[in-house]
mmCIF file of C-alpha atoms in Angstrom:
data_model
loop_
_atom_site.group_PDB
_atom_site.id
_atom_site.type_symbol
_atom_site.label_atom_id
_atom_site.label_comp_id
_atom_site.label_asym_id
_atom_site.label_seq_id
_atom_site.Cartn_x
_atom_site.Cartn_y
_atom_site.Cartn_z
ATOM 1 C CA MET A 82 40.546 60.684 9.151
ATOM 2 C CA LYS A 83 36.790 60.802 9.215
ATOM 3 C CA GLY A 84 36.711 60.281 5.465
ATOM 4 C CA LYS A 85 38.923 57.176 5.752
ATOM 5 C CA GLU A 86 36.807 55.801 8.604
ATOM 6 C CA GLY A 87 33.678 56.342 6.532
ATOM 7 C CA LYS A 88 35.194 54.540 3.556
ATOM 8 C CA ASN A 89 36.309 51.656 5.792
ATOM 9 C CA THR A 90 32.812 51.411 7.242
ATOM 10 C CA ILE A 91 31.302 51.320 3.754
ATOM 11 C CA LYS A 92 33.795 48.628 2.698
ATOM 12 C CA LYS A 93 33.005 46.520 5.778
ATOM 13 C CA THR A 94 29.279 46.889 5.138
ATOM 14 C CA THR A 95 29.775 45.913 1.491
ATOM 15 C CA VAL A 96 31.881 42.874 2.448
ATOM 16 C CA LYS A 97 29.268 41.779 5.030
ATOM 17 C CA GLY A 98 26.579 42.172 2.406
ATOM 18 C CA HIS A 99 28.495 40.024 -0.096
ATOM 19 C CA VAL A 100 29.224 37.363 2.543
ATOM 20 C CA SER A 101 25.576 37.279 3.616
ATOM 21 C CA TRP A 102 24.504 36.947 -0.023
ATOM 22 C CA ILE A 103 26.941 34.079 -0.617
ATOM 23 C CA ILE A 104 25.776 32.261 2.525
ATOM 24 C CA ALA A 105 22.139 32.724 1.480
ATOM 25 C CA CYS A 106 22.881 31.344 -2.016
ATOM 26 C CA VAL A 107 24.718 28.335 -0.570
ATOM 27 C CA LEU A 108 21.867 27.561 1.823
ATOM 28 C CA ALA A 109 19.311 27.989 -0.980
ATOM 29 C CA ALA A 110 21.291 25.644 -3.249
ATOM 30 C CA PHE A 111 21.579 23.106 -0.422
ATOM 31 C CA TRP A 112 17.834 23.270 0.241
ATOM 32 C CA LEU A 113 17.106 22.951 -3.498
ATOM 33 C CA LEU A 114 19.272 19.836 -3.643
ATOM 34 C CA ILE A 115 17.442 18.272 -0.686
ATOM 35 C CA THR A 116 14.000 18.969 -2.141
ATOM 36 C CA ILE A 117 14.738 18.000 -5.743
ATOM 37 C CA LEU A 118 16.578 14.725 -5.089
ATOM 38 C CA PRO A 119 13.405 12.729 -4.208
ATOM 39 C CA PHE A 120 11.718 14.029 -7.354
ATOM 40 C CA ILE A 121 14.719 13.048 -9.535
ATOM 41 C CA PHE A 122 14.784 9.636 -7.852
ATOM 42 C CA MET A 123 11.072 9.129 -8.554
ATOM 43 C CA VAL A 124 11.137 10.219 -12.217
ATOM 44 C CA LEU A 125 14.317 8.341 -13.149
ATOM 45 C CA ASN A 126 13.178 5.063 -11.636
ATOM 46 C CA SER A 127 9.704 5.325 -13.176
ATOM 47 C CA PHE A 128 11.319 4.732 -16.596
ATOM 48 C CA LYS A 129 13.263 1.636 -15.524
ATOM 49 C CA ASP A 130 12.389 -2.035 -15.828
ATOM 50 C CA LYS A 131 11.193 -4.040 -12.853
ATOM 51 C CA PHE A 132 14.588 -5.279 -11.653
ATOM 52 C CA GLU A 133 16.828 -2.643 -13.221
ATOM 53 C CA MET A 134 16.700 -0.386 -10.166
ATOM 54 C CA LEU A 135 17.724 -3.260 -7.889
ATOM 55 C CA VAL A 136 20.676 -4.259 -10.061
ATOM 56 C CA LYS A 137 22.001 -0.748 -10.776
ATOM 57 C CA GLY A 138 22.184 2.481 -8.786
ATOM 58 C CA ILE A 139 18.972 4.278 -7.943
ATOM 59 C CA PHE A 140 20.214 7.569 -9.430
ATOM 60 C CA GLN A 141 21.735 5.980 -12.532
ATOM 61 C CA LEU A 142 20.088 6.733 -15.861
ATOM 62 C CA PRO A 143 18.001 3.845 -17.249
ATOM 63 C CA ASP A 144 19.438 1.838 -20.124
ATOM 64 C CA LYS A 145 16.438 2.964 -22.156
ATOM 65 C CA PHE A 146 13.528 5.149 -21.154
ATOM 66 C CA ASN A 147 10.804 2.534 -20.825
ATOM 67 C CA THR A 148 7.270 3.982 -20.982
ATOM 68 C CA THR A 149 5.582 0.650 -20.321
ATOM 69 C CA ASN A 150 4.986 1.556 -16.678
ATOM 70 C CA TYR A 151 3.098 4.702 -17.639
ATOM 71 C CA SER A 152 1.042 2.959 -20.313
ATOM 72 C CA GLU A 153 -0.025 0.219 -17.881
ATOM 73 C CA VAL A 154 -0.990 2.794 -15.252
ATOM 74 C CA LEU A 155 -2.959 4.910 -17.722
ATOM 75 C CA ASN A 156 -4.716 1.861 -19.164
ATOM 76 C CA GLY A 157 -5.894 0.902 -15.679
ATOM 77 C CA ARG A 158 -8.293 2.807 -13.405
ATOM 78 C CA PHE A 159 -6.001 5.818 -13.026
ATOM 79 C CA PHE A 160 -8.260 8.224 -14.937
ATOM 80 C CA HIS A 161 -11.246 7.174 -12.815
ATOM 81 C CA TYR A 162 -9.341 7.984 -9.629
ATOM 82 C CA PHE A 163 -8.123 11.194 -11.245
ATOM 83 C CA MET A 164 -11.645 12.381 -12.102
ATOM 84 C CA ASN A 165 -12.847 11.584 -8.579
ATOM 85 C CA SER A 166 -10.058 13.737 -7.170
ATOM 86 C CA ILE A 167 -10.860 16.557 -9.601
ATOM 87 C CA ILE A 168 -14.570 16.528 -8.652
ATOM 88 C CA VAL A 169 -13.875 16.479 -4.912
ATOM 89 C CA LEU A 170 -11.170 19.137 -5.181
ATOM 90 C CA THR A 171 -13.204 21.531 -7.356
ATOM 91 C CA ILE A 172 -16.398 21.426 -5.295
ATOM 92 C CA SER A 173 -14.557 21.541 -1.966
ATOM 93 C CA LEU A 174 -12.373 24.488 -2.976
ATOM 94 C CA VAL A 175 -15.203 26.589 -4.412
ATOM 95 C CA VAL A 176 -17.433 26.086 -1.369
ATOM 96 C CA LEU A 177 -14.540 26.494 1.074
ATOM 97 C CA LEU A 178 -13.309 29.782 -0.405
ATOM 98 C CA PHE A 179 -16.837 31.210 -0.639
ATOM 99 C CA ILE A 180 -17.733 30.331 2.963
ATOM 100 C CA SER A 181 -14.376 31.570 4.248
ATOM 101 C CA ALA A 182 -14.697 34.881 2.392
ATOM 102 C CA CYS A 183 -18.256 35.374 3.679
ATOM 103 C CA ALA A 184 -17.074 34.694 7.238
ATOM 104 C CA ALA A 185 -13.898 36.773 7.031
ATOM 105 C CA TYR A 186 -15.558 39.923 5.684
ATOM 106 C CA PRO A 187 -17.730 40.738 8.749
ATOM 107 C CA LEU A 188 -14.924 39.704 11.113
ATOM 108 C CA ALA A 189 -12.547 42.097 9.355
ATOM 109 C CA ARG A 190 -14.893 45.034 8.778
ATOM 110 C CA PHE A 191 -17.791 44.992 11.269
ATOM 111 C CA LYS A 192 -17.538 45.834 14.951
ATOM 112 C CA PHE A 193 -19.911 43.809 17.134
ATOM 113 C CA ARG A 194 -19.803 42.351 20.617
ATOM 114 C CA LEU A 195 -18.936 38.745 19.717
ATOM 115 C CA ASN A 196 -16.416 39.598 17.011
ATOM 116 C CA GLY A 197 -13.319 38.703 19.043
ATOM 117 C CA PHE A 198 -14.917 35.621 20.563
ATOM 118 C CA ILE A 199 -16.013 34.185 17.200
ATOM 119 C CA TYR A 200 -12.639 34.945 15.634
ATOM 120 C CA GLY A 201 -10.809 33.335 18.565
ATOM 121 C CA LEU A 202 -13.082 30.285 18.383
ATOM 122 C CA ILE A 203 -12.361 29.836 14.678
ATOM 123 C CA VAL A 204 -8.623 30.208 15.230
ATOM 124 C CA ALA A 205 -8.782 27.710 18.126
ATOM 125 C CA CYS A 206 -10.282 25.134 15.749
ATOM 126 C CA MET A 207 -6.947 25.092 13.902
ATOM 127 C CA SER A 208 -5.485 23.121 16.803
ATOM 128 C CA ILE A 209 -7.949 20.206 16.452
ATOM 129 C CA PRO A 210 -6.182 17.132 14.963
ATOM 130 C CA ILE A 211 -8.167 15.641 12.101
ATOM 131 C CA HIS A 212 -7.480 12.072 13.257
ATOM 132 C CA ILE A 213 -9.589 12.372 16.428
ATOM 133 C CA THR A 214 -12.616 13.128 14.235
ATOM 134 C CA LEU A 215 -12.309 10.092 11.961
ATOM 135 C CA ILE A 216 -14.706 7.880 13.952
ATOM 136 C CA PRO A 217 -17.417 10.563 14.465
ATOM 137 C CA VAL A 218 -17.224 11.582 10.805
ATOM 138 C CA PHE A 219 -17.337 7.917 9.762
ATOM 139 C CA LYS A 220 -20.495 7.309 11.842
ATOM 140 C CA LEU A 221 -22.098 10.494 10.525
ATOM 141 C CA SER A 222 -21.378 9.490 6.919
ATOM 142 C CA LYS A 223 -22.897 6.056 7.532
ATOM 143 C CA SER A 224 -26.017 7.512 9.148
ATOM 144 C CA ILE A 225 -26.761 9.991 6.338
ATOM 145 C CA GLY A 226 -25.980 7.482 3.576
ATOM 146 C CA LEU A 227 -22.859 9.129 2.139
ATOM 147 C CA TYR A 228 -20.385 6.426 3.114
ATOM 148 C CA ASP A 229 -18.380 4.973 0.228
ATOM 149 C CA THR A 230 -19.112 7.918 -2.073
ATOM 150 C CA ILE A 231 -16.935 10.821 -3.114
ATOM 151 C CA TRP A 232 -19.515 13.184 -1.572
ATOM 152 C CA ALA A 233 -18.535 11.948 1.892
ATOM 153 C CA LEU A 234 -15.115 13.613 1.468
ATOM 154 C CA ILE A 235 -16.349 17.096 0.578
ATOM 155 C CA GLY A 236 -17.799 17.953 4.007
ATOM 156 C CA PRO A 237 -14.674 17.112 6.070
ATOM 157 C CA TYR A 238 -12.382 18.802 3.550
ATOM 158 C CA ILE A 239 -14.400 22.027 3.769
ATOM 159 C CA ALA A 240 -14.770 21.893 7.553
ATOM 160 C CA PHE A 241 -11.068 21.423 8.257
ATOM 161 C CA GLY A 242 -10.045 24.050 5.718
ATOM 162 C CA ILE A 243 -12.263 26.815 7.104
ATOM 163 C CA PRO A 244 -10.227 27.829 10.225
ATOM 164 C CA ILE A 245 -6.928 28.542 8.458
ATOM 165 C CA SER A 246 -8.743 30.109 5.486
ATOM 166 C CA VAL A 247 -10.813 32.478 7.649
ATOM 167 C CA PHE A 248 -7.725 33.352 9.687
ATOM 168 C CA ILE A 249 -5.706 34.330 6.600
ATOM 169 C CA LEU A 250 -8.557 36.091 4.773
ATOM 170 C CA THR A 251 -9.533 38.111 7.836
ATOM 171 C CA SER A 252 -5.991 39.439 8.176
ATOM 172 C CA PHE A 253 -5.880 40.085 4.427
ATOM 173 C CA MET A 254 -9.198 41.987 4.297
ATOM 174 C CA LYS A 255 -8.198 44.169 7.251
ATOM 175 C CA GLU A 256 -5.398 45.585 5.080
ATOM 176 C CA ILE A 257 -7.792 46.696 2.318
ATOM 177 C CA PRO A 258 -8.134 50.507 2.635
ATOM 178 C CA LYS A 259 -11.499 51.519 4.057
ATOM 179 C CA GLU A 260 -11.538 54.535 1.758
ATOM 180 C CA ILE A 261 -12.405 52.201 -1.130
ATOM 181 C CA GLU A 262 -15.535 51.025 0.676
ATOM 182 C CA GLU A 263 -16.442 54.560 1.660
ATOM 183 C CA ALA A 264 -16.193 55.680 -1.964
ATOM 184 C CA ALA A 265 -18.353 52.735 -3.053
ATOM 185 C CA ALA A 266 -20.913 53.540 -0.334
ATOM 186 C CA ILE A 267 -21.121 57.161 -1.538
ATOM 187 C CA ASP A 268 -21.927 55.842 -5.018
ATOM 188 C CA GLY A 269 -24.843 53.908 -3.516
ATOM 189 C CA CYS A 270 -23.197 50.483 -3.362
ATOM 190 C CA SER A 271 -24.949 48.088 -0.957
ATOM 191 C CA ARG A 272 -23.085 45.807 1.429
ATOM 192 C CA PHE A 273 -23.718 42.712 -0.684
ATOM 193 C CA ARG A 274 -22.655 44.396 -3.896
ATOM 194 C CA MET A 275 -19.610 45.896 -2.141
ATOM 195 C CA PHE A 276 -18.573 42.421 -1.010
ATOM 196 C CA PHE A 277 -18.915 40.824 -4.443
ATOM 197 C CA SER A 278 -17.768 43.776 -6.579
ATOM 198 C CA VAL A 279 -15.076 45.352 -4.387
ATOM 199 C CA ILE A 280 -13.815 43.099 -1.583
ATOM 200 C CA LEU A 281 -13.663 39.788 -3.446
ATOM 201 C CA PRO A 282 -11.755 41.164 -6.488
ATOM 202 C CA LEU A 283 -9.258 42.880 -4.168
ATOM 203 C CA SER A 284 -8.876 39.620 -2.217
ATOM 204 C CA LYS A 285 -7.823 37.568 -5.256
ATOM 205 C CA PRO A 286 -4.168 37.215 -4.141
ATOM 206 C CA GLY A 287 -5.267 35.856 -0.762
ATOM 207 C CA LEU A 288 -7.856 33.574 -2.343
ATOM 208 C CA SER A 289 -5.270 32.266 -4.827
ATOM 209 C CA THR A 290 -2.863 31.489 -2.004
ATOM 210 C CA LEU A 291 -5.558 29.617 -0.090
ATOM 211 C CA ALA A 292 -6.630 27.781 -3.253
ATOM 212 C CA ILE A 293 -3.105 26.433 -3.749
ATOM 213 C CA TYR A 294 -2.550 25.669 -0.065
ATOM 214 C CA ASN A 295 -5.876 23.886 0.462
ATOM 215 C CA GLY A 296 -5.784 22.339 -3.012
ATOM 216 C CA VAL A 297 -2.490 20.561 -2.366
ATOM 217 C CA THR A 298 -3.750 19.381 1.029
ATOM 218 C CA MET A 299 -6.999 18.009 -0.412
ATOM 219 C CA TRP A 300 -5.257 16.437 -3.400
ATOM 220 C CA ASN A 301 -2.880 14.466 -1.171
ATOM 221 C CA GLU A 302 -5.298 13.742 1.688
ATOM 222 C CA PHE A 303 -5.338 10.054 2.642
ATOM 223 C CA SER A 304 -6.911 9.542 6.089
ATOM 224 C CA PHE A 305 -10.489 10.586 5.306
ATOM 225 C CA ALA A 306 -10.338 9.073 1.811
ATOM 226 C CA TYR A 307 -9.270 5.746 3.270
ATOM 227 C CA THR A 308 -11.827 5.851 6.108
ATOM 228 C CA LEU A 309 -14.891 7.107 4.222
ATOM 229 C CA THR A 310 -14.524 5.145 0.966
ATOM 230 C CA GLN A 311 -14.214 1.442 0.294
ATOM 231 C CA SER A 312 -15.056 0.551 -3.306
ATOM 232 C CA PRO A 313 -12.772 1.438 -6.245
ATOM 233 C CA GLU A 314 -15.560 3.599 -7.741
ATOM 234 C CA ALA A 315 -15.298 6.088 -4.865
ATOM 235 C CA ARG A 316 -11.534 6.180 -4.417
ATOM 236 C CA THR A 317 -9.307 9.171 -5.118
ATOM 237 C CA LEU A 318 -5.692 9.360 -6.286
ATOM 238 C CA PRO A 319 -3.987 8.832 -2.902
ATOM 239 C CA LEU A 320 -5.842 5.528 -2.626
ATOM 240 C CA ALA A 321 -4.872 4.710 -6.204
ATOM 241 C CA VAL A 322 -1.254 4.910 -5.098
ATOM 242 C CA TRP A 323 -2.143 2.622 -2.203
ATOM 243 C CA ASP A 324 -3.791 0.131 -4.567
ATOM 244 C CA PHE A 325 -0.846 0.087 -6.959
ATOM 245 C CA GLN A 326 1.484 -0.417 -4.020
ATOM 246 C CA GLY A 327 -0.468 -3.508 -3.037
ATOM 247 C CA GLN A 328 -0.896 -4.766 -6.582
ATOM 248 C CA TYR A 329 2.693 -4.136 -7.675
ATOM 249 C CA SER A 330 4.501 -4.531 -4.353
ATOM 250 C CA MET A 331 7.726 -5.721 -6.048
ATOM 251 C CA ASN A 332 7.407 -3.510 -9.127
ATOM 252 C CA ILE A 333 8.828 -0.322 -7.650
ATOM 253 C CA PRO A 334 9.193 1.489 -11.024
ATOM 254 C CA MET A 335 5.440 1.032 -11.529
ATOM 255 C CA ILE A 336 4.774 2.693 -8.176
ATOM 256 C CA MET A 337 7.144 5.521 -9.126
ATOM 257 C CA ALA A 338 5.153 6.052 -12.332
ATOM 258 C CA VAL A 339 1.902 6.325 -10.338
ATOM 259 C CA LEU A 340 3.470 8.826 -7.958
ATOM 260 C CA THR A 341 4.832 10.920 -10.836
ATOM 261 C CA LEU A 342 1.437 11.112 -12.533
ATOM 262 C CA THR A 343 -0.214 11.924 -9.200
ATOM 263 C CA ILE A 344 1.927 14.943 -8.334
ATOM 264 C CA LEU A 345 2.176 16.244 -11.914
ATOM 265 C CA PRO A 346 -1.110 18.263 -11.792
ATOM 266 C CA MET A 347 -0.032 20.053 -8.603
ATOM 267 C CA ILE A 348 3.341 20.924 -10.132
ATOM 268 C CA ILE A 349 1.649 22.348 -13.232
ATOM 269 C CA LEU A 350 -0.779 24.299 -11.044
ATOM 270 C CA TYR A 351 2.084 25.763 -9.024
ATOM 271 C CA ILE A 352 4.026 26.760 -12.163
ATOM 272 C CA PHE A 353 1.082 28.784 -13.487
ATOM 273 C CA MET A 354 0.048 30.265 -10.113
ATOM 274 C CA GLN A 355 3.375 30.798 -8.350
ATOM 275 C CA GLU A 356 3.259 34.553 -8.976
ATOM 276 C CA LYS A 357 -0.160 34.851 -7.338
ATOM 277 C CA LEU A 358 1.009 32.621 -4.499
ATOM 278 C CA VAL A 359 3.948 34.916 -3.745
ATOM 279 C CA LYS A 360 1.742 38.014 -3.963
ATOM 280 C CA GLY A 361 -0.748 36.458 -1.593
ATOM 281 C CA MET A 362 1.953 35.551 0.905
ATOM 282 C CA MET A 363 3.454 39.052 0.757
ATOM 283 C CA ALA A 364 0.107 40.852 0.876
ATOM 284 C CA GLY A 365 -0.443 42.525 4.199
ATOM 285 C CA ALA A 366 3.232 42.415 5.119
ATOM 286 C CA VAL A 367 3.409 46.163 4.486
ATOM 287 C CA LYS A 368 0.413 48.203 5.563
ATOM 288 C CA GLY A 369 -0.868 50.611 2.955
#
């Protein structure tokens, strides 16, 4: 009897496992459909003529894949906006990750009286909405002469990325075994060399995760870009989309082409760095 009960229990567990797996697959497929439909809508309609989308269905294939929209966008000021975004993103990310790593290391490894207070203060800054700082940041940019330049965007992007970056990196560095630092210290490694030669290389998964997270946020940021820049020479890609929307208000396929070209770099970045992103998200989940 006990053998039969054990077999029945195993069968029930197996059936529950299969049912759970099927439900998970159905939910994943449903979520994939929800997330991919806007992208399909955008790409399909970017190849249509001006009035083709209005006459036919929005998810219907175009009569012919018209690349005129893309050629007009690329022949305009798109590359100028693109380079502005690349410059702002590169400088902001490098400085942000370096400052965050330098701040997270002592908070994770050193014991001092104000450690908890400083860490709590940094975490509390995550709750500050960026929109309430637009006017002060605007006045500050005007007073120091950075208004209407791409350099005015770098400071706010770094400042608002520091709290979440320090929070994640501090938790990540706490999981690095202290024995590695002790071994390096026995070999005569100084604190500075230990940080650059040991801690930073071991923190690459966390840094990669933060690079993708903050990079996507900076790439798509609109509020500060719209407030702190005015001339076309200083605008970034989100404002390029805004300009094309105003210039081609009735040419929706043209706007779809701009949006497709705008998100394409982030998609390519995610494809090449998705493995590091997953490792960074999973790092620290299991203590070693």
